[in-house]
Amino acid sequence: MAQTDFNADMLRLARSARELTQADLAAASGVTQALISKIENKLTISPGSDVVQALASALRFPVPFFYQTEKTHGFPHFHHRKRAKLGAKPLARIHAAINIGRQHVAKLYGSYERQVLRPIPMFDLDERALTPAAAALKMREYWMLPRGPIDNLTEVVEAAGGIVVQSDFGTSHMDGLSFRVEGLPPLFFLNNRVPGDRYRFTLAHELGHMLFHHLPEDDALMERQADEFAAAFLMPAQEIRPYLGRASLSQLGRAKPYWKVSIKSLIRRSHDLKMMTDHQYKMLNIAYNKEGYASGEPHPLAVEKPGTLSAMVKHHIEALGYSSEEMADLLLMDEAEFNSAYVGRPKLAVVSSR
Amino acid sequence: MNTDQNRCMEALAPVLLEAHECWHRAMETYQSYPPLALAQHDDRAAASSLHAHMWMELQAAFAETAGVALLEVRGLHLMNVGDKVVCRFKKVDQGGNSVTHPSQQQEDFDRQLSIPGLPQAATRLTFGYQPDAAFSAIERVLVSCQMGKTILWCAQVNNVEAAAVWEDITPRRLEGTGRVIAYKERKTGSRDGSN
């Protein structure tokens, strides 16, 4: 393989993926921290092959990984649902996971063709004079979804060309994110640590971003619009109303398995649809927290399984005849890691630090 | 009529474990309904369905048991155990109080009045369940004895290593103050139940 310049961004990415500090990497690789710092800051542009080999071994990435001409995409370009207490280190790890995952998808997508009848469009709410809730109903019509709950949201998104990737974010403080990059369909990265109901709401929320938010706007507004879209897409007002009458935890607990949304979402929806007073909303939330549902609701839902990524891997192996070694070469990853990440149960465990 | 808790619970002992399990099996059956059916039930429909499953479970468990008679007396589903106690089956709150509006028949039952078809001397008990807040599981199985609207006593029944174990959880009045001390407070020594 003809090697070009060493890509310092890839070193930083690999280090974040393994959750190593520069000092950790120095200890693991035998390369001085000073040199690692200079490489990452592009003061040393062409490290020697022995140095690169040592770093690659310590980081468990093949040497060609560090000579890719790829650029990393930063968080400001994506839409993501995260909690305020997400620290810098796990954020860097997720950043690495997403970038590596995006590279994998791009490489696999190049030889994988599929027809999408009704792709995920982009439109401007203001231009069309639509609220997010109205847009949600339009999208249900566009994708010809039956009335009532959406049985499998992941299938809907993937049938519309989106690629849903489940990944271990290493934290439960971020639920998911989405973005569009040139040459690829919309990508949705979902944290596989979140429960099934939250997974669905996050996916619907991210779908809202992909539909409406192509240019940076006020963050709070974008989040509000994505939430409103998600709520209306999963729980259309007219159809959910009969299930929210005399809202109580027991009533909403029984509605949860049918609508496949959390009790929390049902409480919120009930309030947003003005089916309960502010006081009732407050009391129900207190009861919800008192029952400990914030850390785990009853009637847990299974997390939906995406199929496109595994279909792409399967296509390469079965139709194109790739061996696992060739697949690992293609994706610039360790073969054992490829097998554990993609062959057993396709998911992007590539960022596993251990 | 003897309403002594120990005597009543002793009379119930032969059926206690199985009846406790009947509530849990009834809830399992209820939770196996299609999601649409569950979603369309209100609290009353849910309690009514669970009661119907409980009655089926009781019949399957005790139809052939000597000394146990399952009765249907003017709409009330009852279990007579050895002519000493007669139980009805209800959704109750944490103190063993029925949470639904009682019919005249139920009020008579709770007042320990004579009801045609029931042994006169048998103590009337409520063999109840308390569901969790989301109605996804049985939180507790409680046996209570009422006199009118007053709960004389309440016992919580647990399955401990395949044996029925009960403990008295009747709220008590703090001597000299009249303040009612809930079971949780009695047990933990603090009002919010923390140790």
Coordinates of N, CA and C in Angstrom, one line a residue, chain A residues 131-298:
Chain A
T131 N -45.7 23.0 11.3 CA -45.2 22.7 12.6 C -44.5 21.4 12.6
P132 N -43.6 21.1 13.5 CA -43.0 19.8 13.5 C -44.0 18.7 13.6
A133 N -45.1 18.9 14.4 CA -46.1 17.9 14.6 C -46.9 17.7 13.3
A134 N -47.1 18.7 12.5 CA -47.8 18.6 11.2 C -46.9 17.9 10.3
A135 N -45.6 18.2 10.3 CA -44.7 17.5 9.5 C -44.6 16.0 9.8
A136 N -44.7 15.7 11.1 CA -44.7 14.3 11.5 C -45.9 13.5 10.8
L137 N -47.0 14.1 10.8 CA -48.2 13.5 10.1 C -47.9 13.3 8.6
K138 N -47.4 14.4 8.0 CA -47.0 14.3 6.6 C -46.1 13.2 6.3
M139 N -45.1 13.0 7.2 CA -44.1 12.0 7.0 C -44.7 10.6 7.1
R140 N -45.7 10.5 8.1 CA -46.4 9.2 8.2 C -47.2 8.9 6.9
E141 N -47.7 9.9 6.4 CA -48.5 9.7 5.1 C -47.5 9.3 4.0
Y142 N -46.4 10.1 3.9 CA -45.4 9.9 2.8 C -44.9 8.4 2.9
W143 N -44.6 7.9 4.1 CA -44.1 6.6 4.2 C -45.2 5.5 4.3
M144 N -46.4 6.0 4.1 CA -47.6 5.1 4.2 C -47.6 4.2 5.4
L145 N -47.4 4.9 6.6 CA -47.5 4.1 7.8 C -48.9 4.0 8.3
P146 N -49.3 2.8 8.7 CA -50.6 2.6 9.2 C -50.9 3.4 10.5
R147 N -52.2 3.6 10.7 CA -52.6 4.4 11.9 C -52.1 3.6 13.2
G148 N -51.9 4.4 14.3 CA -51.5 3.7 15.5 C -50.0 3.7 15.7
P149 N -49.6 2.8 16.6 CA -48.1 2.8 16.9 C -47.3 2.4 15.7
I150 N -46.1 2.8 15.7 CA -45.1 2.3 14.7 C -44.5 1.1 15.2
D151 N -44.7 0.0 14.5 CA -44.3 -1.3 15.1 C -42.7 -1.3 15.2
N152 N -42.0 -1.0 14.1 CA -40.6 -1.0 14.2 C -40.0 0.3 13.5
L153 N -39.6 1.2 14.3 CA -39.2 2.5 13.8 C -37.9 2.3 13.0
T154 N -37.0 1.4 13.5 CA -35.7 1.3 12.8 C -36.0 0.8 11.3
E155 N -36.9 -0.1 11.2 CA -37.2 -0.6 9.8 C -37.7 0.6 8.9
V156 N -38.5 1.4 9.5 CA -39.0 2.6 8.8 C -37.9 3.5 8.3
V157 N -37.0 3.8 9.2 CA -35.8 4.6 8.9 C -34.9 4.0 7.9
E158 N -34.7 2.7 8.0 CA -33.8 2.0 7.1 C -34.5 1.8 5.7
A159 N -35.8 1.6 5.7 CA -36.5 1.5 4.4 C -36.4 2.8 3.7
A160 N -36.3 3.9 4.4 CA -36.1 5.2 3.8 C -34.7 5.5 3.5
G161 N -33.8 4.5 3.6 CA -32.4 4.7 3.2 C -31.5 5.1 4.3
G162 N -32.0 5.4 5.5 CA -31.1 5.8 6.6 C -30.3 4.5 7.0
I163 N -29.2 4.8 7.6 CA -28.4 3.7 8.1 C -28.3 3.9 9.6
V164 N -28.8 2.9 10.3 CA -28.8 3.0 11.8 C -27.7 2.1 12.3
V165 N -26.9 2.6 13.1 CA -25.8 1.9 13.7 C -25.9 1.9 15.2
Q166 N -25.9 0.7 15.8 CA -25.9 0.7 17.3 C -24.4 0.6 17.7
S167 N -24.1 1.4 18.7 CA -22.7 1.4 19.1 C -22.7 1.6 20.7
D168 N -21.7 1.0 21.3 CA -21.5 1.2 22.7 C -20.8 2.5 22.9
F169 N -21.5 3.5 23.4 CA -21.0 4.8 23.7 C -20.1 4.8 25.0
G170 N -20.2 3.7 25.7 CA -19.4 3.7 26.9 C -20.0 4.5 28.1
T171 N -21.1 5.1 27.9 CA -21.8 5.9 28.9 C -23.3 5.9 28.5
S172 N -24.1 6.2 29.5 CA -25.5 6.4 29.2 C -25.9 7.8 29.1
H173 N -24.9 8.7 29.1 CA -25.2 10.1 29.1 C -25.5 10.7 27.7
M174 N -25.3 9.9 26.7 CA -25.6 10.3 25.3 C -26.4 9.2 24.7
D175 N -27.6 9.6 24.1 CA -28.5 8.6 23.5 C -28.2 8.3 22.1
G176 N -27.9 9.3 21.3 CA -27.7 9.1 19.9 C -27.3 10.4 19.2
L177 N -27.0 10.2 17.9 CA -26.7 11.4 17.1 C -26.9 11.0 15.6
S178 N -27.0 12.0 14.8 CA -27.2 11.7 13.4 C -26.5 12.8 12.6
F179 N -26.2 12.5 11.3 CA -25.6 13.5 10.4 C -25.7 13.0 9.0
R180 N -25.5 13.9 8.1 CA -25.4 13.6 6.7 C -24.0 14.0 6.3
V181 N -23.4 13.1 5.5 CA -22.1 13.4 4.9 C -22.3 13.1 3.4
E182 N -21.5 13.8 2.6 CA -21.6 13.6 1.2 C -21.4 12.2 0.8
G183 N -22.2 11.7 -0.1 CA -22.1 10.4 -0.7 C -22.7 9.3 0.1
L184 N -23.2 9.6 1.3 CA -23.8 8.6 2.1 C -25.3 9.0 2.5
P185 N -26.1 8.1 2.7 CA -27.4 8.4 3.2 C -27.3 8.9 4.7
P186 N -28.4 9.4 5.2 CA -28.3 9.9 6.6 C -27.9 8.8 7.6
L187 N -27.0 9.1 8.5 CA -26.4 8.1 9.4 C -27.0 8.4 10.8
F188 N -27.4 7.4 11.5 CA -28.0 7.5 12.8 C -27.2 6.6 13.7
F189 N -26.5 7.1 14.7 CA -25.7 6.4 15.6 C -26.5 6.4 16.9
L190 N -26.8 5.2 17.4 CA -27.6 5.0 18.6 C -26.8 4.3 19.7
N191 N -26.9 4.8 20.9 CA -26.2 4.1 22.0 C -26.9 2.9 22.4
N192 N -26.2 1.7 22.3 CA -26.9 0.5 22.7 C -27.1 0.3 24.2
R193 N -26.7 1.3 24.9 CA -27.0 1.2 26.4 C -28.3 1.7 26.8
V194 N -29.0 2.3 25.9 CA -30.3 2.9 26.3 C -31.4 1.9 26.2
P195 N -32.5 2.0 27.0 CA -33.6 1.0 26.9 C -34.4 1.2 25.6
G196 N -35.1 0.2 25.3 CA -35.8 0.1 24.0 C -36.7 1.3 23.8
D197 N -37.4 1.8 24.8 CA -38.4 2.9 24.6 C -37.6 4.2 24.3
R198 N -36.5 4.4 25.0 CA -35.7 5.6 24.8 C -35.0 5.6 23.4
Y199 N -34.6 4.4 23.1 CA -34.0 4.2 21.7 C -34.9 4.7 20.6
R200 N -36.2 4.3 20.7 CA -37.1 4.6 19.7 C -37.4 6.2 19.7
F201 N -37.5 6.7 20.8 CA -37.7 8.2 20.9 C -36.5 8.9 20.3
T202 N -35.3 8.4 20.7 CA -34.1 9.1 20.2 C -34.0 9.0 18.7
L203 N -34.3 7.8 18.2 CA -34.3 7.6 16.7 C -35.3 8.6 16.0
A204 N -36.5 8.7 16.6 CA -37.5 9.6 16.0 C -37.0 11.0 16.1
H205 N -36.4 11.4 17.2 CA -35.8 12.7 17.4 C -34.7 13.0 16.4
E206 N -33.9 12.1 16.2 CA -32.8 12.3 15.2 C -33.3 12.4 13.8
L207 N -34.4 11.6 13.5 CA -35.0 11.7 12.2 C -35.6 13.1 12.0
G208 N -36.1 13.7 13.0 CA -36.6 15.1 12.9 C -35.4 16.0 12.5
H209 N -34.3 15.8 13.2 CA -33.1 16.6 12.8 C -32.8 16.5 11.3
M210 N -32.8 15.2 10.9 CA -32.4 14.9 9.5 C -33.4 15.5 8.5
L211 N -34.6 15.7 8.9 CA -35.6 16.2 8.0 C -35.5 17.8 8.0
F212 N -35.4 18.4 9.1 CA -35.5 19.8 9.2 C -34.3 20.7 9.3
H213 N -33.2 20.1 9.9 CA -32.1 20.9 10.3 C -30.9 20.7 9.4
H214 N -30.8 21.5 8.4 CA -29.6 21.4 7.5 C -28.6 22.5 7.7
L215 N -29.1 23.5 8.3 CA -28.2 24.7 8.6 C -28.3 24.9 10.1
P216 N -27.1 25.4 10.7 CA -27.2 25.6 12.1 C -28.2 26.7 12.5
E217 N -28.9 26.4 13.5 CA -29.9 27.3 14.1 C -29.7 27.3 15.6
D218 N -30.6 28.0 16.2 CA -30.6 28.0 17.7 C -30.8 26.6 18.2
D219 N -29.8 26.1 19.0 CA -29.8 24.7 19.5 C -31.1 24.3 20.2
A220 N -31.6 25.3 21.1 CA -32.8 24.9 21.9 C -34.0 24.8 21.0
L221 N -34.0 25.6 19.9 CA -35.2 25.5 19.0 C -35.1 24.2 18.2
M222 N -33.9 23.9 17.8 CA -33.8 22.6 17.0 C -34.2 21.4 17.9
E223 N -33.7 21.4 19.1 CA -34.0 20.3 20.0 C -35.5 20.2 20.3
R224 N -36.2 21.4 20.5 CA -37.6 21.4 20.7 C -38.4 20.9 19.5
Q225 N -37.9 21.3 18.3 CA -38.6 20.9 17.1 C -38.4 19.3 16.9
A226 N -37.2 18.9 17.2 CA -37.0 17.4 17.0 C -37.8 16.6 18.0
D227 N -37.9 17.1 19.2 CA -38.8 16.5 20.3 C -40.2 16.5 19.8
E228 N -40.7 17.6 19.3 CA -42.1 17.7 18.9 C -42.4 16.8 17.8
F229 N -41.4 16.7 16.9 CA -41.6 15.8 15.7 C -41.7 14.4 16.2
A230 N -40.7 14.0 17.1 CA -40.7 12.6 17.6 C -41.9 12.2 18.3
A231 N -42.4 13.1 19.2 CA -43.7 12.8 19.9 C -44.8 12.6 19.0
A232 N -45.0 13.5 18.0 CA -46.1 13.4 17.1 C -46.0 12.2 16.1
F233 N -44.7 11.9 15.7 CA -44.5 10.8 14.8 C -44.8 9.5 15.5
L234 N -44.4 9.3 16.7 CA -44.6 8.1 17.5 C -46.0 8.0 18.1
M235 N -46.6 9.2 18.4 CA -47.8 9.2 19.1 C -48.7 10.3 18.5
P236 N -49.3 10.1 17.3 CA -50.1 11.1 16.7 C -51.3 11.5 17.6
A237 N -51.5 12.8 17.7 CA -52.4 13.3 18.7 C -53.8 12.6 18.7
Q238 N -54.4 12.5 17.5 CA -55.7 12.0 17.4 C -55.8 10.5 17.8
E239 N -54.7 9.8 17.5 CA -54.7 8.4 17.8 C -54.3 8.0 19.2
I240 N -53.5 8.9 19.8 CA -53.1 8.6 21.2 C -54.1 9.0 22.3
R241 N -54.8 10.1 21.9 CA -55.7 10.6 22.9 C -56.5 9.6 23.7
P242 N -57.2 8.7 23.1 CA -58.1 7.8 23.9 C -57.3 6.9 24.9
Y243 N -56.0 6.8 24.7 CA -55.2 6.0 25.6 C -54.6 6.8 26.7
L244 N -54.8 8.1 26.7 CA -54.2 9.0 27.7 C -55.3 9.5 28.7
G245 N -56.5 9.1 28.5 CA -57.6 9.6 29.4 C -57.4 9.2 30.8
R246 N -57.7 10.0 31.7 CA -57.5 9.8 33.2 C -56.1 9.3 33.4
A247 N -55.1 10.0 32.9 CA -53.8 9.5 33.0 C -53.3 9.2 34.4
S248 N -52.9 8.0 34.6 CA -52.3 7.5 35.9 C -51.1 6.6 35.5
L249 N -50.3 6.3 36.5 CA -49.1 5.5 36.1 C -49.6 4.1 35.7
S250 N -50.7 3.6 36.3 CA -51.2 2.3 35.9 C -51.8 2.3 34.5
Q251 N -52.5 3.4 34.2 CA -53.1 3.5 32.8 C -52.0 3.6 31.8
L252 N -51.0 4.5 32.0 CA -50.0 4.7 31.1 C -49.0 3.5 31.0
G253 N -48.9 2.8 32.2 CA -48.1 1.6 32.2 C -48.7 0.5 31.2
R254 N -50.0 0.5 31.2 CA -50.6 -0.5 30.3 C -50.5 0.0 28.8
A255 N -50.5 1.3 28.6 CA -50.4 1.8 27.2 C -49.0 1.6 26.7
K256 N -48.0 1.6 27.5 CA -46.6 1.6 27.1 C -46.3 0.4 26.1
P257 N -46.6 -0.8 26.4 CA -46.2 -1.9 25.5 C -46.9 -1.8 24.1
Y258 N -48.1 -1.1 24.1 CA -48.7 -1.0 22.8 C -48.1 0.1 21.9
W259 N -47.9 1.3 22.6 CA -47.4 2.4 21.9 C -45.9 2.4 21.7
K260 N -45.2 1.5 22.5 CA -43.8 1.3 22.5 C -43.0 2.6 22.7
V261 N -43.5 3.4 23.7 CA -42.8 4.6 24.1 C -42.8 4.5 25.6
S262 N -42.0 5.3 26.3 CA -41.8 5.2 27.7 C -43.0 5.8 28.4
I263 N -43.2 5.4 29.6 CA -44.3 6.0 30.4 C -44.0 7.5 30.5
K264 N -42.8 7.9 30.7 CA -42.4 9.3 30.8 C -42.9 10.1 29.5
S265 N -42.7 9.5 28.3 CA -43.1 10.1 27.1 C -44.6 10.3 27.1
L266 N -45.3 9.2 27.6 CA -46.8 9.3 27.6 C -47.3 10.4 28.5
I267 N -46.6 10.5 29.7 CA -46.9 11.6 30.6 C -46.8 13.0 29.9
R268 N -45.6 13.1 29.3 CA -45.3 14.4 28.6 C -46.3 14.7 27.5
R269 N -46.6 13.6 26.7 CA -47.5 13.8 25.6 C -48.9 14.2 26.1
S270 N -49.3 13.6 27.2 CA -50.6 13.9 27.8 C -50.7 15.4 28.2
H271 N -49.6 15.8 28.8 CA -49.5 17.2 29.2 C -49.5 18.2 28.0
D272 N -48.7 17.8 27.0 CA -48.6 18.7 25.8 C -49.9 18.7 25.0
L273 N -50.7 17.7 25.1 CA -52.0 17.7 24.4 C -53.1 18.3 25.3
K274 N -52.6 18.8 26.4 CA -53.5 19.5 27.3 C -54.6 18.6 27.9
M275 N -54.2 17.3 28.1 CA -55.1 16.4 28.7 C -54.9 16.3 30.2
M276 N -54.0 17.1 30.7 CA -53.9 17.2 32.2 C -53.4 18.6 32.6
T277 N -53.7 19.0 33.8 CA -53.3 20.3 34.2 C -51.8 20.3 34.6
D278 N -51.2 21.5 34.7 CA -49.8 21.6 35.1 C -49.6 20.9 36.5
H279 N -50.6 21.0 37.4 CA -50.5 20.4 38.7 C -50.5 18.9 38.6
Q280 N -51.4 18.3 37.7 CA -51.5 16.9 37.5 C -50.2 16.4 36.9
Y281 N -49.7 17.2 36.0 CA -48.4 16.8 35.4 C -47.3 16.7 36.4
K282 N -47.3 17.7 37.3 CA -46.2 17.8 38.3 C -46.4 16.6 39.3
M283 N -47.6 16.3 39.7 CA -47.8 15.2 40.6 C -47.5 13.8 40.0
L284 N -47.8 13.7 38.7 CA -47.6 12.4 38.1 C -46.1 12.2 37.9
N285 N -45.4 13.3 37.7 CA -43.9 13.2 37.6 C -43.3 12.9 38.9
I286 N -43.9 13.4 40.0 CA -43.4 13.1 41.3 C -43.6 11.6 41.6
A287 N -44.8 11.2 41.3 CA -45.1 9.7 41.5 C -44.2 8.8 40.7
Y288 N -43.9 9.3 39.5 CA -43.0 8.5 38.6 C -41.6 8.4 39.2
N289 N -41.1 9.5 39.7 CA -39.8 9.5 40.3 C -39.8 8.7 41.6
K290 N -40.9 8.8 42.4 CA -41.0 8.1 43.7 C -40.9 6.6 43.4
E291 N -41.5 6.2 42.4 CA -41.5 4.7 42.1 C -40.2 4.2 41.5
G292 N -39.3 5.2 41.3 CA -37.9 4.8 40.8 C -37.9 4.5 39.3
Y293 N -38.9 5.0 38.6 CA -39.0 4.7 37.2 C -38.0 5.4 36.4
A294 N -37.4 6.5 37.0 CA -36.4 7.2 36.2 C -35.2 6.4 35.9
S295 N -35.0 5.4 36.8 CA -33.8 4.5 36.5 C -34.2 3.2 36.0
G296 N -35.4 3.0 35.6 CA -35.9 1.8 35.0 C -37.4 1.6 35.1
E297 N -38.0 1.7 33.9 CA -39.5 1.6 33.9 C -39.9 0.1 33.9
P298 N -41.1 -0.2 34.3 CA -41.7 -1.5 34.1 C -42.0 -1.7 32.6

